[in-house]
mmCIF file of C-alpha atoms and ligand atoms in Angstrom:
data_model
loop_
_atom_site.group_PDB
_atom_site.id
_atom_site.type_symbol
_atom_site.label_atom_id
_atom_site.label_comp_id
_atom_site.label_asym_id
_atom_site.label_seq_id
_atom_site.Cartn_x
_atom_site.Cartn_y
_atom_site.Cartn_z
ATOM 1 C CA UNK A 240 -8.884 -22.492 -25.917
ATOM 2 C CA UNK A 241 -7.860 -23.203 -28.957
ATOM 3 C CA UNK A 242 -5.259 -25.916 -28.631
ATOM 4 C CA UNK A 243 -1.639 -25.180 -30.211
ATOM 5 C CA UNK A 244 -1.882 -28.581 -31.847
ATOM 6 C CA UNK A 245 -5.485 -27.171 -33.715
ATOM 7 C CA UNK A 246 -2.922 -24.278 -34.269
ATOM 8 C CA UNK A 247 -0.311 -25.695 -35.914
ATOM 9 C CA UNK A 248 -2.932 -27.875 -37.817
ATOM 10 C CA UNK A 249 -4.641 -24.813 -39.451
ATOM 11 C CA UNK A 250 -1.268 -22.992 -39.973
ATOM 12 C CA UNK A 251 0.066 -26.293 -41.651
ATOM 13 C CA UNK A 252 -2.608 -25.860 -44.261
ATOM 14 C CA UNK A 253 -1.491 -22.671 -45.386
ATOM 15 C CA UNK A 254 -0.104 -22.222 -49.142
ATOM 16 C CA UNK A 255 0.316 -19.742 -51.777
ATOM 17 C CA UNK A 256 -3.506 -19.686 -52.161
ATOM 18 C CA UNK A 257 -4.331 -18.958 -48.772
ATOM 19 C CA UNK A 258 -1.532 -17.176 -46.987
ATOM 20 C CA UNK A 259 -1.798 -13.210 -47.004
ATOM 21 C CA UNK A 260 0.029 -12.116 -50.365
ATOM 22 C CA UNK A 261 1.003 -8.836 -49.263
ATOM 23 C CA UNK A 262 1.241 -7.737 -45.278
ATOM 24 C CA UNK A 263 2.212 -4.403 -43.603
ATOM 25 C CA UNK A 264 3.674 -4.847 -40.122
ATOM 26 C CA UNK A 265 3.891 -1.690 -37.936
ATOM 27 C CA UNK A 266 5.775 -3.319 -34.760
ATOM 28 C CA UNK A 267 7.615 -6.102 -36.962
ATOM 29 C CA UNK A 268 10.933 -5.411 -35.997
ATOM 30 C CA UNK A 269 10.550 -6.695 -32.068
ATOM 31 C CA UNK A 270 8.846 -8.815 -30.295
ATOM 32 C CA UNK A 271 5.081 -10.380 -31.329
ATOM 33 C CA UNK A 272 5.139 -8.420 -34.675
ATOM 34 C CA UNK A 273 8.758 -10.078 -35.521
ATOM 35 C CA UNK A 274 7.231 -13.731 -34.282
ATOM 36 C CA UNK A 275 4.701 -13.209 -36.441
ATOM 37 C CA UNK A 276 7.065 -12.204 -39.513
ATOM 38 C CA UNK A 277 8.965 -15.355 -38.919
ATOM 39 C CA UNK A 278 6.086 -17.851 -38.682
ATOM 40 C CA UNK A 279 4.344 -16.050 -41.748
ATOM 41 C CA UNK A 280 7.676 -16.442 -43.672
ATOM 42 C CA UNK A 281 8.187 -20.143 -42.389
ATOM 43 C CA UNK A 282 5.203 -21.161 -44.271
ATOM 44 C CA UNK A 283 7.090 -21.101 -47.469
ATOM 45 C CA UNK A 284 4.686 -19.281 -49.173
ATOM 46 C CA UNK A 285 4.874 -16.282 -51.645
ATOM 47 C CA UNK A 286 4.323 -13.110 -49.524
ATOM 48 C CA UNK A 287 5.483 -9.528 -49.762
ATOM 49 C CA UNK A 288 6.101 -8.206 -46.259
ATOM 50 C CA UNK A 289 6.588 -4.014 -45.806
ATOM 51 C CA UNK A 290 8.333 -4.509 -42.759
ATOM 52 C CA UNK A 291 8.157 -0.740 -41.119
ATOM 53 C CA UNK A 292 10.652 0.458 -38.519
ATOM 54 C CA UNK A 293 12.521 3.246 -36.788
ATOM 55 C CA UNK A 294 16.005 4.349 -38.256
ATOM 56 C CA UNK A 295 17.691 2.877 -34.768
ATOM 57 C CA UNK A 296 16.029 -0.764 -35.758
ATOM 58 C CA UNK A 297 17.540 -0.871 -39.420
ATOM 59 C CA UNK A 298 20.799 -2.587 -38.966
ATOM 60 C CA UNK A 299 19.287 -5.462 -36.798
ATOM 61 C CA UNK A 300 16.320 -5.540 -39.201
ATOM 62 C CA UNK A 301 18.750 -5.851 -42.344
ATOM 63 C CA UNK A 302 19.993 -9.189 -40.596
ATOM 64 C CA UNK A 303 16.408 -10.379 -39.610
ATOM 65 C CA UNK A 304 15.436 -9.805 -43.465
ATOM 66 C CA UNK A 305 18.431 -11.901 -44.360
ATOM 67 C CA UNK A 306 17.461 -14.914 -42.043
ATOM 68 C CA UNK A 307 13.655 -14.444 -43.528
ATOM 69 C CA UNK A 308 15.150 -14.698 -46.933
ATOM 70 C CA UNK A 309 17.110 -17.864 -46.301
ATOM 71 C CA UNK A 310 13.956 -19.511 -44.632
ATOM 72 C CA UNK A 311 11.844 -18.591 -47.736
ATOM 73 C CA UNK A 312 13.330 -17.245 -51.167
ATOM 74 C CA UNK A 313 9.972 -16.566 -52.316
ATOM 75 C CA UNK A 314 9.491 -13.905 -49.474
ATOM 76 C CA UNK A 315 9.972 -10.464 -50.439
ATOM 77 C CA UNK A 316 10.465 -8.243 -47.375
ATOM 78 C CA UNK A 317 10.481 -4.446 -48.315
ATOM 79 C CA UNK A 318 11.979 -2.586 -45.507
ATOM 80 C CA UNK A 319 10.157 1.071 -45.221
ATOM 81 C CA UNK A 320 11.781 3.684 -42.410
ATOM 82 C CA UNK A 321 9.690 5.745 -40.358
ATOM 83 C CA UNK A 322 9.232 6.977 -36.938
ATOM 84 C CA UNK A 323 5.965 6.055 -36.725
ATOM 85 C CA UNK A 324 5.347 7.419 -33.153
ATOM 86 C CA UNK A 325 4.751 10.746 -35.169
ATOM 87 C CA UNK A 326 1.823 10.797 -37.115
ATOM 88 C CA UNK A 327 2.914 12.939 -39.752
ATOM 89 C CA UNK A 328 5.503 9.789 -40.383
ATOM 90 C CA UNK A 329 2.974 7.286 -40.394
ATOM 91 C CA UNK A 330 1.013 9.353 -42.926
ATOM 92 C CA UNK A 331 4.326 9.348 -45.236
ATOM 93 C CA UNK A 332 4.659 5.340 -44.509
ATOM 94 C CA UNK A 333 1.266 4.651 -45.789
ATOM 95 C CA UNK A 334 1.602 7.272 -48.730
ATOM 96 C CA UNK A 335 4.870 5.133 -49.679
ATOM 97 C CA UNK A 336 2.851 1.550 -49.297
ATOM 98 C CA UNK A 337 0.127 2.826 -51.062
ATOM 99 C CA UNK A 338 1.976 4.186 -54.319
ATOM 100 C CA UNK A 339 3.552 0.480 -54.419
ATOM 101 C CA UNK A 340 0.577 -1.868 -53.803
ATOM 102 C CA UNK A 341 -2.781 -2.331 -55.596
ATOM 103 C CA UNK A 342 -4.321 -4.426 -52.543
ATOM 104 C CA UNK A 343 -3.292 -5.241 -48.839
ATOM 105 C CA UNK A 344 -4.176 -8.684 -47.452
ATOM 106 C CA UNK A 345 -2.899 -8.093 -43.925
ATOM 107 C CA UNK A 346 -2.171 -5.143 -41.546
ATOM 108 C CA UNK A 347 -0.756 -6.277 -38.292
ATOM 109 C CA UNK A 348 0.026 -3.503 -35.468
ATOM 110 C CA UNK A 349 1.793 -4.025 -32.242
ATOM 111 C CA UNK A 350 3.787 -0.735 -31.409
ATOM 112 C CA UNK A 351 3.537 0.180 -27.581
ATOM 113 C CA UNK A 352 4.440 -0.373 -24.194
ATOM 114 C CA UNK A 353 3.237 0.774 -20.891
ATOM 115 C CA UNK A 354 4.435 3.664 -19.410
ATOM 116 C CA UNK A 355 5.612 3.314 -15.946
ATOM 117 C CA UNK A 356 7.084 6.797 -15.485
ATOM 118 C CA UNK A 357 5.908 10.189 -15.835
ATOM 119 C CA UNK A 358 4.108 11.737 -19.056
ATOM 120 C CA UNK A 359 6.293 11.831 -22.231
ATOM 121 C CA UNK A 360 5.125 13.615 -25.360
ATOM 122 C CA UNK A 361 5.812 13.586 -29.022
ATOM 123 C CA UNK A 362 7.180 16.397 -30.981
ATOM 124 C CA UNK A 363 3.486 16.486 -32.209
ATOM 125 C CA UNK A 364 2.333 16.705 -28.384
ATOM 126 C CA UNK A 365 0.879 13.424 -28.192
ATOM 127 C CA UNK A 366 1.591 10.721 -25.257
ATOM 128 C CA UNK A 367 4.102 8.270 -26.688
ATOM 129 C CA UNK A 368 2.475 5.338 -25.455
ATOM 130 C CA UNK A 369 -1.270 6.664 -26.712
ATOM 131 C CA UNK A 370 -0.021 7.473 -30.248
ATOM 132 C CA UNK A 371 1.804 4.035 -30.517
ATOM 133 C CA UNK A 372 -1.043 2.263 -29.093
ATOM 134 C CA UNK A 373 -3.921 4.066 -30.629
ATOM 135 C CA UNK A 374 -3.585 7.287 -32.624
ATOM 136 C CA UNK A 375 -0.797 5.671 -35.050
ATOM 137 C CA UNK A 376 -2.590 2.239 -35.201
ATOM 138 C CA UNK A 377 -6.049 3.809 -36.186
ATOM 139 C CA UNK A 378 -4.213 5.992 -38.826
ATOM 140 C CA UNK A 379 -2.383 3.267 -40.389
ATOM 141 C CA UNK A 380 -6.080 1.618 -40.557
ATOM 142 C CA UNK A 381 -7.749 4.583 -42.010
ATOM 143 C CA UNK A 382 -5.030 4.911 -44.787
ATOM 144 C CA UNK A 383 -4.932 1.621 -45.589
ATOM 145 C CA UNK A 384 -8.439 0.400 -45.631
ATOM 146 C CA UNK A 385 -9.315 1.351 -49.220
ATOM 147 C CA UNK A 386 -6.276 -1.369 -50.099
ATOM 148 C CA UNK A 387 -7.673 -3.865 -47.695
ATOM 149 C CA UNK A 388 -10.919 -3.554 -49.141
ATOM 150 C CA UNK A 389 -9.470 -4.855 -52.403
ATOM 151 C CA UNK A 390 -8.506 -8.020 -51.181
ATOM 152 C CA UNK A 391 -10.490 -11.252 -50.857
ATOM 153 C CA UNK A 392 -9.804 -12.240 -47.506
ATOM 154 C CA UNK A 393 -8.396 -8.632 -45.424
ATOM 155 C CA UNK A 394 -7.408 -8.561 -41.972
ATOM 156 C CA UNK A 395 -6.071 -5.827 -39.576
ATOM 157 C CA UNK A 396 -4.975 -7.506 -36.499
ATOM 158 C CA UNK A 397 -3.826 -5.377 -33.628
ATOM 159 C CA UNK A 398 -2.346 -6.613 -30.463
ATOM 160 C CA UNK A 399 -3.104 -4.745 -27.401
ATOM 161 C CA UNK A 400 -5.743 -6.013 -24.770
ATOM 162 C CA UNK A 401 -8.730 -7.127 -26.572
ATOM 163 C CA UNK A 402 -11.500 -8.484 -24.373
ATOM 164 C CA UNK A 403 -10.019 -6.509 -21.471
ATOM 165 C CA UNK A 404 -12.187 -3.228 -22.265
ATOM 166 C CA UNK A 405 -13.730 -1.643 -19.076
ATOM 167 C CA UNK A 406 -16.316 0.958 -19.146
ATOM 168 C CA UNK A 407 -14.665 3.626 -16.854
ATOM 169 C CA UNK A 408 -13.103 5.560 -20.215
ATOM 170 C CA UNK A 409 -12.564 9.003 -19.537
ATOM 171 C CA UNK A 410 -14.494 11.184 -22.234
ATOM 172 C CA UNK A 411 -13.754 14.452 -20.347
ATOM 173 C CA UNK A 412 -9.949 13.955 -20.500
ATOM 174 C CA UNK A 413 -9.241 11.528 -23.486
ATOM 175 C CA UNK A 414 -5.594 12.054 -23.697
ATOM 176 C CA UNK A 415 -5.145 11.923 -19.780
ATOM 177 C CA UNK A 416 -3.508 15.551 -19.372
ATOM 178 C CA UNK A 417 -5.162 16.820 -16.012
ATOM 179 C CA UNK A 418 -3.224 16.636 -13.160
ATOM 180 C CA UNK A 419 -2.771 12.897 -11.712
ATOM 181 C CA UNK A 420 -5.128 11.423 -14.592
ATOM 182 C CA UNK A 421 -1.981 10.027 -15.965
ATOM 183 C CA UNK A 422 -0.693 6.581 -14.960
ATOM 184 C CA UNK A 423 -0.111 2.824 -15.592
ATOM 185 C CA UNK A 424 -3.771 1.548 -14.779
ATOM 186 C CA UNK A 425 -5.630 4.721 -16.129
ATOM 187 C CA UNK A 426 -3.472 4.392 -19.760
ATOM 188 C CA UNK A 427 -4.200 0.980 -19.983
ATOM 189 C CA UNK A 428 -8.038 1.303 -19.294
ATOM 190 C CA UNK A 429 -8.073 4.426 -21.683
ATOM 191 C CA UNK A 430 -6.094 2.907 -24.656
ATOM 192 C CA UNK A 431 -7.409 -0.345 -24.765
ATOM 193 C CA UNK A 432 -11.116 0.991 -24.596
ATOM 194 C CA UNK A 433 -10.474 3.654 -27.147
ATOM 195 C CA UNK A 434 -8.902 1.166 -29.415
ATOM 196 C CA UNK A 435 -11.790 -1.440 -29.218
ATOM 197 C CA UNK A 436 -14.642 1.124 -29.768
ATOM 198 C CA UNK A 437 -13.030 2.685 -32.539
ATOM 199 C CA UNK A 438 -12.252 -0.539 -34.249
ATOM 200 C CA UNK A 439 -15.763 -1.632 -34.015
ATOM 201 C CA UNK A 440 -16.911 1.573 -35.256
ATOM 202 C CA UNK A 441 -14.574 1.126 -38.390
ATOM 203 C CA UNK A 442 -15.614 -2.591 -38.305
ATOM 204 C CA UNK A 443 -19.424 -1.997 -38.538
ATOM 205 C CA UNK A 444 -18.505 0.660 -41.724
ATOM 206 C CA UNK A 445 -16.451 -1.938 -43.685
ATOM 207 C CA UNK A 446 -17.973 -5.187 -43.660
ATOM 208 C CA UNK A 447 -15.902 -7.626 -45.451
ATOM 209 C CA UNK A 448 -12.940 -6.514 -43.659
ATOM 210 C CA UNK A 449 -12.041 -8.939 -40.462
ATOM 211 C CA UNK A 450 -10.806 -6.573 -37.473
ATOM 212 C CA UNK A 451 -9.412 -8.292 -34.423
ATOM 213 C CA UNK A 452 -8.265 -6.817 -31.240
ATOM 214 C CA UNK A 453 -6.390 -9.321 -29.576
ATOM 215 C CA UNK A 454 -4.523 -9.707 -25.716
ATOM 216 C CA UNK A 455 -1.385 -11.872 -26.262
ATOM 217 C CA UNK A 456 -1.179 -13.153 -22.751
ATOM 218 C CA UNK A 457 2.261 -13.069 -21.423
ATOM 219 C CA UNK A 458 5.415 -13.144 -24.072
ATOM 220 C CA UNK A 459 8.845 -12.716 -23.010
ATOM 221 C CA UNK A 460 9.987 -10.030 -25.414
ATOM 222 C CA UNK A 461 11.200 -7.336 -22.934
ATOM 223 C CA UNK A 462 8.361 -4.899 -23.687
ATOM 224 C CA UNK A 463 7.868 -4.402 -19.889
ATOM 225 C CA UNK A 464 10.950 -3.082 -19.691
ATOM 226 C CA UNK A 465 10.767 -0.231 -22.499
ATOM 227 C CA UNK A 466 8.437 2.022 -19.943
ATOM 228 C CA UNK A 467 11.147 2.179 -17.198
ATOM 229 C CA UNK A 468 14.115 4.571 -17.444
ATOM 230 C CA UNK A 469 17.236 5.368 -15.246
ATOM 231 C CA UNK A 470 14.982 7.678 -12.939
ATOM 232 C CA UNK A 471 12.543 4.720 -12.154
ATOM 233 C CA UNK A 472 14.595 2.806 -9.836
ATOM 234 C CA UNK A 473 12.691 1.175 -7.456
ATOM 235 C CA UNK A 474 9.633 0.415 -10.376
ATOM 236 C CA UNK A 475 12.619 -1.186 -12.196
ATOM 237 C CA UNK A 476 14.182 -3.100 -9.064
ATOM 238 C CA UNK A 477 10.515 -4.447 -8.658
ATOM 239 C CA UNK A 478 9.816 -5.171 -12.265
ATOM 240 C CA UNK A 479 12.917 -7.273 -12.090
ATOM 241 C CA UNK A 480 12.371 -8.962 -8.561
ATOM 242 C CA UNK A 481 8.569 -9.630 -9.663
ATOM 243 C CA UNK A 482 7.219 -9.241 -12.793
ATOM 244 C CA UNK A 483 10.365 -10.493 -14.901
ATOM 245 C CA UNK A 484 10.524 -13.928 -13.149
ATOM 246 C CA UNK A 485 6.421 -14.455 -13.713
ATOM 247 C CA UNK A 486 6.709 -13.201 -17.433
ATOM 248 C CA UNK A 487 9.539 -15.645 -17.613
ATOM 249 C CA UNK A 488 7.897 -18.657 -16.342
ATOM 250 C CA UNK A 489 3.844 -17.898 -17.365
ATOM 251 C CA UNK A 490 4.808 -16.834 -20.663
ATOM 252 C CA UNK A 491 4.116 -18.471 -24.221
ATOM 253 C CA UNK A 492 6.856 -19.409 -26.162
ATOM 254 C CA UNK A 493 8.463 -17.548 -28.929
ATOM 255 C CA UNK A 494 7.249 -20.022 -31.363
ATOM 256 C CA UNK A 495 3.723 -20.338 -29.863
ATOM 257 C CA UNK A 496 3.112 -16.722 -29.762
ATOM 258 C CA UNK A 497 4.301 -16.413 -33.566
ATOM 259 C CA UNK A 498 1.991 -19.683 -34.456
ATOM 260 C CA UNK A 499 -1.153 -18.146 -32.347
ATOM 261 C CA UNK A 500 -1.054 -14.922 -34.275
ATOM 262 C CA UNK A 501 -0.421 -16.755 -37.463
ATOM 263 C CA UNK A 502 -3.519 -18.431 -36.882
ATOM 264 C CA UNK A 503 -5.542 -15.271 -35.993
ATOM 265 C CA UNK A 504 -4.062 -13.750 -39.051
ATOM 266 C CA UNK A 505 -5.371 -16.483 -41.478
ATOM 267 C CA UNK A 506 -8.102 -18.664 -40.081
ATOM 268 C CA UNK A 507 -11.770 -18.608 -40.858
ATOM 269 C CA UNK A 508 -12.432 -19.023 -37.056
ATOM 270 C CA UNK A 509 -12.584 -14.853 -37.131
ATOM 271 C CA UNK A 510 -15.163 -13.931 -39.575
ATOM 272 C CA UNK A 511 -15.350 -17.160 -42.189
ATOM 273 C CA UNK A 512 -12.634 -16.236 -44.558
ATOM 274 C CA UNK A 513 -9.186 -17.767 -44.583
ATOM 275 C CA UNK A 514 -8.111 -21.424 -43.744
ATOM 276 C CA UNK A 515 -11.291 -23.386 -43.163
ATOM 277 C CA UNK A 516 -12.109 -23.836 -39.478
ATOM 278 C CA UNK A 517 -14.232 -26.929 -38.167
ATOM 279 C CA UNK A 518 -13.904 -25.755 -34.678
ATOM 280 C CA UNK A 519 -16.486 -23.020 -32.799
ATOM 281 C CA UNK A 520 -16.773 -20.012 -35.114
ATOM 282 C CA UNK A 521 -15.711 -16.918 -33.325
ATOM 283 C CA UNK A 522 -18.264 -14.506 -32.202
ATOM 284 C CA UNK A 523 -17.816 -10.978 -32.730
ATOM 285 C CA UNK A 524 -18.221 -8.183 -30.271
ATOM 286 C CA UNK A 525 -21.920 -7.421 -31.452
ATOM 287 C CA UNK A 526 -22.388 -11.079 -30.217
ATOM 288 C CA UNK A 527 -22.991 -12.308 -33.732
ATOM 289 C CA UNK A 528 -21.275 -15.601 -35.558
ATOM 290 C CA UNK A 529 -20.563 -15.963 -39.054
ATOM 291 C CA UNK A 530 -20.415 -12.401 -39.904
ATOM 292 C CA UNK A 531 -17.748 -9.697 -40.012
ATOM 293 C CA UNK A 532 -17.196 -7.140 -37.778
ATOM 294 C CA UNK A 533 -14.711 -6.507 -34.393
ATOM 295 C CA UNK A 534 -13.330 -9.846 -32.803
ATOM 296 C CA UNK A 535 -11.891 -9.234 -29.239
ATOM 297 C CA UNK A 536 -9.511 -12.470 -28.762
ATOM 298 C CA UNK A 537 -8.104 -13.748 -25.927
ATOM 299 C CA UNK A 538 -4.744 -14.913 -25.361
ATOM 300 C CA UNK A 539 -5.775 -18.404 -26.057
ATOM 301 C CA UNK A 540 -7.392 -17.606 -29.309
ATOM 302 C CA UNK A 541 -10.941 -17.748 -27.823
ATOM 303 C CA UNK A 542 -13.496 -14.687 -28.880
ATOM 304 C CA UNK A 543 -15.304 -12.900 -26.255
ATOM 305 C CA UNK A 544 -17.953 -10.116 -26.924
ATOM 306 C CA UNK A 545 -17.152 -8.724 -23.556
ATOM 307 C CA UNK A 546 -20.646 -8.289 -23.263
ATOM 308 C CA UNK A 547 -21.176 -6.176 -20.131
ATOM 309 C CA UNK A 548 -18.799 -3.636 -21.522
ATOM 310 C CA UNK A 549 -18.642 -3.176 -25.160
ATOM 311 C CA UNK A 550 -22.731 -2.388 -25.130
ATOM 312 C CA UNK A 551 -21.954 0.349 -22.954
ATOM 313 C CA UNK A 552 -19.040 1.728 -24.763
ATOM 314 C CA UNK A 553 -20.977 1.639 -27.810
ATOM 315 C CA UNK A 554 -23.888 3.813 -26.450
ATOM 316 C CA UNK A 555 -21.699 6.239 -24.390
ATOM 317 C CA UNK A 556 -18.345 6.396 -25.499
ATOM 318 C CA UNK A 557 -17.938 5.268 -29.355
ATOM 319 C CA UNK A 558 -19.342 8.597 -30.829
ATOM 320 C CA UNK A 559 -17.114 10.923 -28.633
ATOM 321 C CA UNK A 560 -13.916 8.888 -29.261
ATOM 322 C CA UNK A 561 -14.524 9.018 -32.840
ATOM 323 C CA UNK A 562 -15.082 12.594 -32.881
ATOM 324 C CA UNK A 563 -11.877 13.369 -30.480
ATOM 325 C CA UNK A 564 -9.811 11.020 -32.797
ATOM 326 C CA UNK A 565 -11.019 12.307 -36.232
ATOM 327 C CA UNK A 566 -10.038 16.080 -34.417
ATOM 328 C CA UNK A 567 -6.432 14.335 -33.742
ATOM 329 C CA UNK A 568 -5.918 12.635 -37.067
ATOM 330 C CA UNK A 569 -7.436 15.213 -39.503
ATOM 331 C CA UNK A 570 -4.371 16.380 -40.460
ATOM 332 C CA UNK A 571 -2.602 13.751 -41.137
ATOM 333 C CA UNK A 572 -5.626 11.916 -43.365
HETATM 334 N N1 LIG B 172 4.774 -8.983 -24.890
HETATM 335 C C1 LIG B 172 3.820 -9.021 -23.720
HETATM 336 O O1 LIG B 172 3.784 -10.018 -22.801
HETATM 337 C C2 LIG B 172 2.428 -8.327 -23.763
HETATM 338 C C3 LIG B 172 1.446 -8.220 -22.728
HETATM 339 C C4 LIG B 172 0.239 -7.441 -23.085
HETATM 340 C C5 LIG B 172 0.174 -6.582 -24.096
HETATM 341 N N2 LIG B 172 1.640 -6.300 -24.796
HETATM 342 C C6 LIG B 172 1.345 -5.156 -25.898
HETATM 343 O O2 LIG B 172 1.191 -5.479 -26.911
HETATM 344 C C7 LIG B 172 1.828 -4.581 -28.235
HETATM 345 C C8 LIG B 172 3.054 -5.968 -28.789
HETATM 346 O O3 LIG B 172 4.200 -6.230 -27.541
HETATM 347 P P1 LIG B 172 5.424 -6.834 -27.896
HETATM 348 O O4 LIG B 172 5.810 -7.671 -26.764
HETATM 349 O O5 LIG B 172 5.401 -7.330 -29.230
HETATM 350 O O6 LIG B 172 6.064 -5.422 -27.972
HETATM 351 P P2 LIG B 172 7.822 -5.161 -28.207
HETATM 352 O O7 LIG B 172 8.665 -6.669 -28.558
HETATM 353 O O8 LIG B 172 8.237 -4.223 -27.184
HETATM 354 O O9 LIG B 172 7.582 -4.434 -29.641
HETATM 355 C C9 LIG B 172 7.012 -3.219 -29.765
HETATM 356 C C10 LIG B 172 7.298 -2.639 -31.060
HETATM 357 O O10 LIG B 172 6.775 -1.301 -30.957
HETATM 358 C C11 LIG B 172 7.735 -0.306 -31.606
HETATM 359 N N3 LIG B 172 8.142 0.760 -30.709
HETATM 360 C C12 LIG B 172 8.199 0.760 -29.160
HETATM 361 N N4 LIG B 172 8.652 2.018 -28.997
HETATM 362 C C13 LIG B 172 8.669 2.548 -29.821
HETATM 363 C C14 LIG B 172 8.913 4.168 -30.379
HETATM 364 N N5 LIG B 172 8.886 4.884 -29.159
HETATM 365 N N6 LIG B 172 8.822 4.637 -31.515
HETATM 366 C C15 LIG B 172 8.429 3.268 -32.459
HETATM 367 N N7 LIG B 172 8.443 2.319 -32.344
HETATM 368 C C16 LIG B 172 8.806 2.126 -31.156
HETATM 369 C C17 LIG B 172 9.183 -1.468 -31.328
HETATM 370 O O11 LIG B 172 10.295 -0.985 -32.394
HETATM 371 P P3 LIG B 172 11.622 -1.253 -32.235
HETATM 372 O O12 LIG B 172 12.192 -2.460 -32.583
HETATM 373 O O13 LIG B 172 12.620 -0.067 -32.931
HETATM 374 O O14 LIG B 172 12.207 -0.938 -30.419
HETATM 375 C C18 LIG B 172 8.548 -2.932 -31.952
HETATM 376 O O15 LIG B 172 8.694 -3.098 -33.225
HETATM 377 C C19 LIG B 172 2.637 -3.774 -26.956
HETATM 378 O O16 LIG B 172 1.680 -2.806 -27.131
HETATM 379 C C20 LIG B 172 2.319 -4.354 -25.516
HETATM 380 O O17 LIG B 172 2.390 -3.447 -24.828
HETATM 381 C C21 LIG B 172 2.527 -7.126 -24.941
#
């Protein structure tokens, strides 16, 4: 485990030279993304952040941006409105950012939640949480990689379930459309495995860019309630009675979660570029140290290659998942 003390010490070294100068946050309007934006701005360094959010979050994000400007007048926060559960909107938002920036240092992705109820599709016919957790995030990465490659220390951090991959990914029904295939556990297994194996492929093809798929542990953001609706009375009740108190007890504090993600976004522990790190070097998903690639990062900021699963996914799933993903994303690339 990387201790909180070590994390604070590393983050204290951040300055204008070592802080990402241009960052894009998809999911920075709430929860872990928002906590990380606040931690980044609180370094006092010069930073420009593209904060992407839907119309319904605009009002409270204006207040958040005012708070950020007061914390650090050198920080420039640009609000980009977009309904990024839709791939057409993700593409539009990426085009806006590409027209304004000549390079990006950090892409930070946190949209999503666990679906407790029935399948719910976007207007584009994609199950909404799969779009938020997987398709939209990969589309962001593919669109913005050319600008990330121009950074000296480019990083992509995707927060979901890094290290929790399992081999039981369904390659015959990638989008879990067959009757009985959609459910809380299946979606978790499917989306986490698809995210890691696709990020690993993109990482292998983009040496010089550090990719992180990370597990946040428990953070009391209210995320657990997003997938519940009025029809799910018993599930809501169980979440309220058991899960919420557990989350309340065992969560990282907001402050620590934000600092841990600032560390992942800036430390040389993962891939060698960034704030120098004297601790154990991160091992990537191909079991290599001192190289770029995909880092699967646990809630304690350790890396794991998930050595029993990632080689199986690489051999059996990666090609098929990529082919399917490119079919879905093709119209929006
Ligand atoms: N928190 C935890 O303990 C925990 C544990 C394990 C995994 N995770 C996963 O880690 C990721 C980040 O978690 P978090 O706690 O930071 O999540 P969160 O606080 O619920 O924030 C998620 C982000 O997704 C956006 N979002 C949610 N539904 C959306 C929709 N239908 N359309 C567009 N945007 C939508 C939110 O935007 P708005 O601000 O507009 O609502 C917000 O910016 C999530 O995928 C979560 O499932 C979290």
